[in-house]
Amino acid sequence: MSKLELGRQAPTEADVRDWCLACRVPSEIADLIAAVRFLNAQYMDWRRSLQTGTKRRQQANLAAYERASLIRAWEPVVVPGLLQTAAYARGILSTVIDFHGIPNDLEEGVQARLDAQEALGHKRRRFLFLLGQSALFTNVGGATTMAEQLRHLIQMARSQRISLGVVPMTAPYTVPRNNAFTIYDSDSVTVATYTAELTLRQQHEVAVYEKAFDRLLALAVHGAAARALIEQALVDQEEI
C-alpha cells in the first residue's frame, strides 16, 4: 500500500487530481482540492515550516502580527517571543533547532525574532499578554540570561504599548492552562504542539479560546502586582 493509503503522507493537489481522474470522478476535483488547501492552512508540520531553519518562521510570525489589530497571547511556561531578550531568544531557538534536528541558523533566527518585535510599536495594534507565573522560573539560558529577561519584563510591564498580566500559581483552577495559544483579532488562533502548529479559523473554535483567554485574564494580576511577582522571581534568581 502507498504512503497515502496508509495515512503516512498528506496528498498534494496533484495527487487529488490524479486520484479523481483514475476513479473517473473529475467533478470532485475542485471540492477535494479546496479541502486539501483548507487542511494545509490549518495544520503546518514543523518539518515543513522549519525545514530551512528558524528565520522564515519568525518572519511569518511578523506577517501575522501585521495583519491583526488585536493580538492576545497566553504562555504558561516561557516568555512570549515578542517580549524576549536576544539571549533568551537564543536559548529558546537553540532548543528548537536541537529538538527538531533542523538547519542551524540560530543567529539569523534570533535576529528575525527581535525584528518581529517592531510590531509592538504600531499605535493602532493592541497586544494583551498573559504569562503563567511558572514562565518566570523556567530556566532558559542560565542565571544571567534569566535575570536580564526578568528585568526586561519589568520594563515591559510599565510600557503603555502593551498589557502584561501574570496568572499566579495560587490562582484557582477555573480553566485548563497547559496549552499556549495566540488569538489574532477574533479571526484565528494558533496553537503549537510538538509536531505542528495548528491554525484554527472555525468560529466556534475561536470562541472557545476567547473564553479561555477571558478566564485567564480574570485570574491575572497586572500593574504593580504583576511587577511584584516578576521582581520576586528576579530576587530568587539572583540568590541561586
mmCIF file of C-alpha atoms in Angstrom:
data_model
loop_
_atom_site.group_PDB
_atom_site.id
_atom_site.type_symbol
_atom_site.label_atom_id
_atom_site.label_comp_id
_atom_site.label_asym_id
_atom_site.label_seq_id
_atom_site.Cartn_x
_atom_site.Cartn_y
_atom_site.Cartn_z
ATOM 1 C CA MET A 1 0.000 0.000 0.000
ATOM 2 C CA SER A 2 1.141 3.565 -0.673
ATOM 3 C CA LYS A 3 2.045 6.128 1.974
ATOM 4 C CA LEU A 4 -1.120 7.992 1.038
ATOM 5 C CA GLU A 5 -3.306 4.947 1.638
ATOM 6 C CA LEU A 6 -1.586 4.266 4.953
ATOM 7 C CA GLY A 7 -2.037 7.869 6.072
ATOM 8 C CA ARG A 8 1.719 8.468 6.349
ATOM 9 C CA GLN A 9 1.767 11.269 3.802
ATOM 10 C CA ALA A 10 -0.738 14.026 3.063
ATOM 11 C CA PRO A 11 -1.981 14.205 -0.532
ATOM 12 C CA THR A 12 -0.854 17.042 -2.761
ATOM 13 C CA GLU A 13 -3.220 18.801 -5.133
ATOM 14 C CA ALA A 14 -1.686 16.769 -7.967
ATOM 15 C CA ASP A 15 -2.372 13.551 -6.025
ATOM 16 C CA VAL A 16 -6.014 14.544 -5.595
ATOM 17 C CA ARG A 17 -6.389 15.376 -9.275
ATOM 18 C CA ASP A 18 -4.770 12.107 -10.391
ATOM 19 C CA TRP A 19 -6.875 10.054 -7.961
ATOM 20 C CA CYS A 20 -10.130 11.641 -9.111
ATOM 21 C CA LEU A 21 -9.258 11.054 -12.751
ATOM 22 C CA ALA A 22 -8.291 7.448 -12.033
ATOM 23 C CA CYS A 23 -11.623 6.951 -10.239
ATOM 24 C CA ARG A 24 -13.472 8.700 -13.072
ATOM 25 C CA VAL A 25 -14.947 11.394 -10.833
ATOM 26 C CA PRO A 26 -13.446 14.605 -12.249
ATOM 27 C CA SER A 27 -16.394 16.552 -10.863
ATOM 28 C CA GLU A 28 -14.962 16.037 -7.354
ATOM 29 C CA ILE A 29 -11.560 17.598 -8.121
ATOM 30 C CA ALA A 30 -12.383 21.202 -7.232
ATOM 31 C CA ASP A 31 -14.039 20.385 -3.895
ATOM 32 C CA LEU A 32 -11.318 17.975 -2.797
ATOM 33 C CA ILE A 33 -8.515 20.372 -3.718
ATOM 34 C CA ALA A 34 -10.294 23.062 -1.709
ATOM 35 C CA ALA A 35 -10.388 20.650 1.238
ATOM 36 C CA VAL A 36 -6.640 19.960 0.906
ATOM 37 C CA ARG A 37 -5.894 23.678 0.885
ATOM 38 C CA PHE A 38 -8.072 24.182 3.956
ATOM 39 C CA LEU A 39 -6.284 21.414 5.862
ATOM 40 C CA ASN A 40 -2.849 22.687 4.836
ATOM 41 C CA ALA A 41 -3.775 26.139 6.102
ATOM 42 C CA GLN A 42 -4.898 24.656 9.426
ATOM 43 C CA TYR A 43 -2.021 22.232 10.003
ATOM 44 C CA MET A 44 1.602 23.226 9.459
ATOM 45 C CA ASP A 45 4.021 20.399 10.180
ATOM 46 C CA TRP A 46 7.192 21.695 11.869
ATOM 47 C CA ARG A 47 9.230 19.548 9.482
ATOM 48 C CA ARG A 48 7.938 21.698 6.645
ATOM 49 C CA SER A 49 7.844 25.108 8.291
ATOM 50 C CA LEU A 50 11.303 24.685 9.852
ATOM 51 C CA GLN A 51 12.982 22.761 7.046
ATOM 52 C CA THR A 52 15.250 25.731 6.211
ATOM 53 C CA GLY A 53 15.772 26.780 9.831
ATOM 54 C CA THR A 54 14.066 29.205 12.207
ATOM 55 C CA LYS A 55 14.379 32.530 10.355
ATOM 56 C CA ARG A 56 11.458 32.064 7.963
ATOM 57 C CA ARG A 57 9.181 31.018 10.819
ATOM 58 C CA GLN A 58 9.934 34.261 12.675
ATOM 59 C CA GLN A 59 9.259 36.283 9.531
ATOM 60 C CA ALA A 60 5.913 34.527 9.118
ATOM 61 C CA ASN A 61 5.055 35.464 12.701
ATOM 62 C CA LEU A 62 5.737 39.136 11.945
ATOM 63 C CA ALA A 63 3.462 38.974 8.904
ATOM 64 C CA ALA A 64 0.680 37.537 11.081
ATOM 65 C CA TYR A 65 1.105 40.311 13.657
ATOM 66 C CA GLU A 66 0.972 42.974 10.956
ATOM 67 C CA ARG A 67 -2.348 41.670 9.634
ATOM 68 C CA ALA A 68 -4.058 41.925 13.030
ATOM 69 C CA SER A 69 -5.173 44.851 15.159
ATOM 70 C CA LEU A 70 -5.628 42.860 18.395
ATOM 71 C CA ILE A 71 -3.272 40.069 19.463
ATOM 72 C CA ARG A 72 -3.996 38.103 22.642
ATOM 73 C CA ALA A 73 -1.357 35.613 23.777
ATOM 74 C CA TRP A 74 -1.229 33.101 26.633
ATOM 75 C CA GLU A 75 2.095 31.481 27.553
ATOM 76 C CA PRO A 76 2.085 29.242 30.632
ATOM 77 C CA VAL A 77 5.740 28.149 30.698
ATOM 78 C CA VAL A 78 8.014 30.531 28.750
ATOM 79 C CA VAL A 79 8.144 34.236 27.889
ATOM 80 C CA PRO A 80 6.410 35.091 24.571
ATOM 81 C CA GLY A 81 8.710 35.732 21.627
ATOM 82 C CA LEU A 82 7.688 39.380 21.330
ATOM 83 C CA LEU A 83 8.902 40.010 24.887
ATOM 84 C CA GLN A 84 12.159 38.042 24.720
ATOM 85 C CA THR A 85 15.675 39.422 25.031
ATOM 86 C CA ALA A 86 18.278 38.319 22.492
ATOM 87 C CA ALA A 87 19.931 35.921 24.940
ATOM 88 C CA TYR A 88 16.616 34.381 25.996
ATOM 89 C CA ALA A 89 15.531 34.005 22.358
ATOM 90 C CA ARG A 90 18.865 32.335 21.660
ATOM 91 C CA GLY A 91 18.150 29.821 24.419
ATOM 92 C CA ILE A 92 14.647 29.104 23.102
ATOM 93 C CA LEU A 93 15.623 28.778 19.437
ATOM 94 C CA SER A 94 18.715 26.671 20.141
ATOM 95 C CA THR A 95 16.401 24.179 21.847
ATOM 96 C CA VAL A 96 14.039 24.260 18.843
ATOM 97 C CA ILE A 97 16.965 23.588 16.485
ATOM 98 C CA ASP A 98 18.250 20.709 18.610
ATOM 99 C CA PHE A 99 14.834 19.141 19.281
ATOM 100 C CA HIS A 100 13.661 19.173 15.662
ATOM 101 C CA GLY A 101 17.081 18.500 14.109
ATOM 102 C CA ILE A 102 16.775 21.397 11.671
ATOM 103 C CA PRO A 103 19.460 23.513 9.944
ATOM 104 C CA ASN A 104 21.325 25.673 12.448
ATOM 105 C CA ASP A 105 20.538 29.284 11.569
ATOM 106 C CA LEU A 106 20.478 30.355 15.213
ATOM 107 C CA GLU A 107 21.754 33.905 14.871
ATOM 108 C CA GLU A 108 19.560 34.621 11.836
ATOM 109 C CA GLY A 109 16.555 33.254 13.722
ATOM 110 C CA VAL A 110 17.313 35.335 16.810
ATOM 111 C CA GLN A 111 17.650 38.494 14.735
ATOM 112 C CA ALA A 112 14.392 37.749 12.913
ATOM 113 C CA ARG A 113 12.638 37.262 16.263
ATOM 114 C CA LEU A 114 13.963 40.597 17.506
ATOM 115 C CA ASP A 115 12.926 42.243 14.233
ATOM 116 C CA ALA A 116 9.393 40.921 14.761
ATOM 117 C CA GLN A 117 9.230 42.928 17.983
ATOM 118 C CA GLU A 118 8.904 46.040 15.830
ATOM 119 C CA ALA A 119 5.218 45.095 15.633
ATOM 120 C CA LEU A 120 4.877 46.262 19.242
ATOM 121 C CA GLY A 121 5.455 49.857 18.172
ATOM 122 C CA HIS A 122 2.372 50.141 15.963
ATOM 123 C CA LYS A 123 -0.003 52.627 17.603
ATOM 124 C CA ARG A 124 -3.178 51.035 16.256
ATOM 125 C CA ARG A 125 -2.258 47.487 17.239
ATOM 126 C CA ARG A 126 -3.061 46.173 20.730
ATOM 127 C CA PHE A 127 -1.170 43.370 22.453
ATOM 128 C CA LEU A 128 -2.507 41.572 25.507
ATOM 129 C CA PHE A 129 -0.001 39.154 27.017
ATOM 130 C CA LEU A 130 -0.771 36.712 29.809
ATOM 131 C CA LEU A 131 2.004 34.654 31.392
ATOM 132 C CA GLY A 132 1.778 31.832 33.844
ATOM 133 C CA GLN A 133 3.899 32.554 36.914
ATOM 134 C CA SER A 134 5.868 29.413 36.044
ATOM 135 C CA ALA A 135 7.210 31.243 32.978
ATOM 136 C CA LEU A 136 9.165 33.492 35.346
ATOM 137 C CA PHE A 137 11.086 30.487 36.669
ATOM 138 C CA THR A 138 11.593 28.212 33.651
ATOM 139 C CA ASN A 139 15.384 28.190 33.249
ATOM 140 C CA VAL A 140 16.159 29.328 29.722
ATOM 141 C CA GLY A 141 19.829 30.044 29.087
ATOM 142 C CA GLY A 142 21.042 30.119 32.685
ATOM 143 C CA ALA A 143 21.017 32.600 35.559
ATOM 144 C CA THR A 144 22.460 35.618 33.747
ATOM 145 C CA THR A 145 20.057 35.266 30.826
ATOM 146 C CA MET A 146 17.089 34.805 33.152
ATOM 147 C CA ALA A 147 17.970 37.853 35.243
ATOM 148 C CA GLU A 148 18.256 40.001 32.121
ATOM 149 C CA GLN A 149 14.953 38.648 30.804
ATOM 150 C CA LEU A 150 13.114 39.326 34.052
ATOM 151 C CA ARG A 151 14.422 42.908 34.169
ATOM 152 C CA HIS A 152 13.200 43.356 30.613
ATOM 153 C CA LEU A 153 9.763 42.042 31.607
ATOM 154 C CA ILE A 154 9.597 44.568 34.448
ATOM 155 C CA GLN A 155 10.252 47.340 31.933
ATOM 156 C CA MET A 156 7.651 45.956 29.527
ATOM 157 C CA ALA A 157 5.102 45.724 32.350
ATOM 158 C CA ARG A 158 5.417 49.514 32.691
ATOM 159 C CA SER A 159 5.026 50.087 28.953
ATOM 160 C CA GLN A 160 1.955 51.834 27.579
ATOM 161 C CA ARG A 161 2.275 49.852 24.343
ATOM 162 C CA ILE A 162 1.124 46.525 25.752
ATOM 163 C CA SER A 163 -0.897 44.915 28.521
ATOM 164 C CA LEU A 164 1.062 42.342 30.533
ATOM 165 C CA GLY A 165 -0.577 40.141 33.125
ATOM 166 C CA VAL A 166 0.696 37.247 35.224
ATOM 167 C CA VAL A 167 -1.517 34.390 36.392
ATOM 168 C CA PRO A 168 -0.284 33.432 39.881
ATOM 169 C CA MET A 169 0.341 29.780 40.630
ATOM 170 C CA THR A 170 -2.074 30.160 43.549
ATOM 171 C CA ALA A 171 -4.931 31.319 41.304
ATOM 172 C CA PRO A 172 -7.958 28.982 41.361
ATOM 173 C CA TYR A 173 -8.187 26.405 38.596
ATOM 174 C CA THR A 174 -11.121 27.682 36.542
ATOM 175 C CA VAL A 175 -9.736 26.913 33.077
ATOM 176 C CA PRO A 176 -7.134 24.471 31.668
ATOM 177 C CA ARG A 177 -3.784 26.278 31.476
ATOM 178 C CA ASN A 178 -1.442 23.818 29.787
ATOM 179 C CA ASN A 179 -1.693 24.991 26.151
ATOM 180 C CA ALA A 180 -0.049 28.165 24.872
ATOM 181 C CA PHE A 181 -2.041 29.962 22.195
ATOM 182 C CA THR A 182 -2.328 33.262 20.332
ATOM 183 C CA ILE A 183 -5.576 34.828 19.113
ATOM 184 C CA TYR A 184 -5.471 37.190 16.134
ATOM 185 C CA ASP A 185 -8.428 39.581 16.303
ATOM 186 C CA SER A 186 -11.389 37.193 16.507
ATOM 187 C CA ASP A 187 -10.448 35.519 13.238
ATOM 188 C CA SER A 188 -7.902 32.810 14.038
ATOM 189 C CA VAL A 189 -5.960 31.065 16.792
ATOM 190 C CA THR A 190 -2.531 29.438 16.594
ATOM 191 C CA VAL A 191 -1.703 26.541 18.908
ATOM 192 C CA ALA A 192 1.679 24.809 18.933
ATOM 193 C CA THR A 193 2.150 21.077 19.511
ATOM 194 C CA TYR A 194 5.335 19.003 19.456
ATOM 195 C CA THR A 195 4.807 18.146 15.788
ATOM 196 C CA ALA A 196 2.938 21.052 14.232
ATOM 197 C CA GLU A 197 1.350 24.446 14.550
ATOM 198 C CA LEU A 198 -2.428 24.481 14.265
ATOM 199 C CA THR A 199 -4.269 27.493 12.877
ATOM 200 C CA LEU A 200 -7.917 27.373 13.875
ATOM 201 C CA ARG A 201 -10.398 29.519 11.964
ATOM 202 C CA GLN A 202 -13.756 27.910 12.695
ATOM 203 C CA GLN A 203 -15.841 30.452 14.603
ATOM 204 C CA HIS A 204 -16.843 28.008 17.326
ATOM 205 C CA GLU A 205 -13.194 27.036 17.920
ATOM 206 C CA VAL A 206 -12.012 30.645 18.101
ATOM 207 C CA ALA A 207 -14.827 31.339 20.571
ATOM 208 C CA VAL A 208 -13.579 28.586 22.896
ATOM 209 C CA TYR A 209 -10.096 30.113 23.001
ATOM 210 C CA GLU A 210 -11.545 33.573 23.578
ATOM 211 C CA LYS A 211 -13.489 32.131 26.513
ATOM 212 C CA ALA A 212 -10.288 30.562 27.854
ATOM 213 C CA PHE A 213 -8.384 33.833 27.477
ATOM 214 C CA ASP A 214 -11.123 35.768 29.272
ATOM 215 C CA ARG A 215 -10.994 33.340 32.187
ATOM 216 C CA LEU A 216 -7.210 33.575 32.353
ATOM 217 C CA LEU A 217 -7.477 37.357 32.183
ATOM 218 C CA ALA A 218 -9.809 37.308 35.178
ATOM 219 C CA LEU A 219 -7.199 35.330 37.138
ATOM 220 C CA ALA A 220 -4.236 37.511 36.160
ATOM 221 C CA VAL A 221 -2.695 40.371 38.093
ATOM 222 C CA HIS A 222 -1.478 43.488 36.309
ATOM 223 C CA GLY A 223 0.464 46.654 37.045
ATOM 224 C CA ALA A 224 2.249 46.807 40.391
ATOM 225 C CA ALA A 225 1.017 43.345 41.408
ATOM 226 C CA ALA A 226 2.426 41.767 38.226
ATOM 227 C CA ARG A 227 5.728 43.615 38.635
ATOM 228 C CA ALA A 228 5.942 42.381 42.230
ATOM 229 C CA LEU A 229 5.747 38.761 41.058
ATOM 230 C CA ILE A 230 8.414 39.378 38.421
ATOM 231 C CA GLU A 231 10.638 41.212 40.911
ATOM 232 C CA GLN A 232 10.324 38.347 43.388
ATOM 233 C CA ALA A 233 11.317 35.893 40.659
ATOM 234 C CA LEU A 234 14.324 38.107 39.925
ATOM 235 C CA VAL A 235 15.331 38.117 43.595
ATOM 236 C CA ASP A 236 15.003 34.327 43.701
ATOM 237 C CA GLN A 237 17.073 34.052 40.506
ATOM 238 C CA GLU A 238 19.859 36.251 41.862
ATOM 239 C CA GLU A 239 20.026 34.157 45.029
ATOM 240 C CA ILE A 240 20.677 30.945 43.087
#
